[in-house]
């Protein structure tokens, strides 16, 4: 039949898509090139109905303590409850909407007030809306002509964070997470130590050694493996009873590596360890790094380390300032617009609002510590710097750990050690913005 626009509608096995044939259709191998790929009206209706489900089942129920955190099912049972099979023909919209509801029903509600995990802090409506926008626009953050707004947003955040640290200038990039950031830091440090490795590879290079706390995040070890440094060349430094790296032990291990003929090049300290929430003594570690030239200089290092000079993409004769084409200083090239979520929340709350969130989180930690001390059946394991607790009755219970500090901390893994102690002091005074995003 004919549509109102003069298209020939043909039958299809997929009710979501109706290839429409024009009178003067251009065909190549039986494919219509000048017809719509999908039914846009039906697609818009599906998005509208799916959005309504998200609003009702996820967002509005996020703060409802009467709802379940998760309708838990074992893997084999869950496979029978959700149709996971990918078929030759598409599903109806009604079926897809039911699948959306099933996915929500059997998923963990990380925004639930009773969901306790150290990596989550409830729902943030502003960053959620920002995520909706980026998913709808589907940007690829690598050149200004493709993502003009999001590149400027990322630049604005980085400038503000550099200001907090106390630097007058600097560089940075948003990564998918802390593990990738640790790998970036290690690779940049290696490039600073031996820039020829970028072109020549590991052949002929000395045995490089990394130093980190025995309480460090496991991603440090994985980064050494991924970069070809080798996990045996990660020297784990002893920590004290609070989980903090012992500077004297770091000094011993650096000297040990040099005596072995190895090349120490990188120290990864931690501001907030995963388990104990410990903050390594950054001042003393920075002094040791300066003494042994274990210093990561970050000025323009990202681009020099990662640039592949892809002329088809990063032309130097574009009609705008090509310094905004940041894709050449990333191992990914194309990146998600993650900075936009952080920017939207920061704009909504302001710096003061973010600080209040941090203060509230620390106050909650102190309150819980006080309550645990009074509650029968629980034992406080650590005091002051970090606090651990677990029910006496269950040795296999999950052990949540709380951070309790006397100064405003930051939740950033400090992998680039500067040679100036005032930078370290500024880092210690900076707002702990990341933990609450």
CSV table of N, CA and C in Angstrom, one decimal, residues 2 116 127 205 358 372 390 403 434:
chain,number,residue,atom,x,y,z
A,2,UNK,N,0.3,2.4,-0.3
A,2,UNK,CA,1.0,3.7,-0.4
A,2,UNK,C,0.8,4.4,0.9
A,116,UNK,N,24.2,-1.5,50.5
A,116,UNK,CA,25.4,-1.0,51.2
A,116,UNK,C,26.6,-1.5,50.4
A,127,UNK,N,23.3,14.0,37.6
A,127,UNK,CA,24.2,13.2,36.7
A,127,UNK,C,23.4,12.1,35.9
A,205,UNK,N,65.6,-2.8,27.0
A,205,UNK,CA,65.3,-1.9,28.1
A,205,UNK,C,65.7,-2.6,29.4
A,358,UNK,N,30.4,15.5,51.3
A,358,UNK,CA,31.6,14.9,51.9
A,358,UNK,C,31.5,14.9,53.4
A,372,UNK,N,28.4,1.4,66.8
A,372,UNK,CA,29.0,0.0,66.8
A,372,UNK,C,29.6,-0.2,68.2
A,390,UNK,N,32.7,-6.0,62.1
A,390,UNK,CA,32.0,-7.2,61.6
A,390,UNK,C,31.3,-7.9,62.8
A,403,UNK,N,36.0,5.1,56.7
A,403,UNK,CA,37.1,6.0,56.8
A,403,UNK,C,36.8,7.1,57.8
A,434,UNK,N,35.6,13.1,44.3
A,434,UNK,CA,35.3,12.0,43.4
A,434,UNK,C,34.5,10.9,44.2
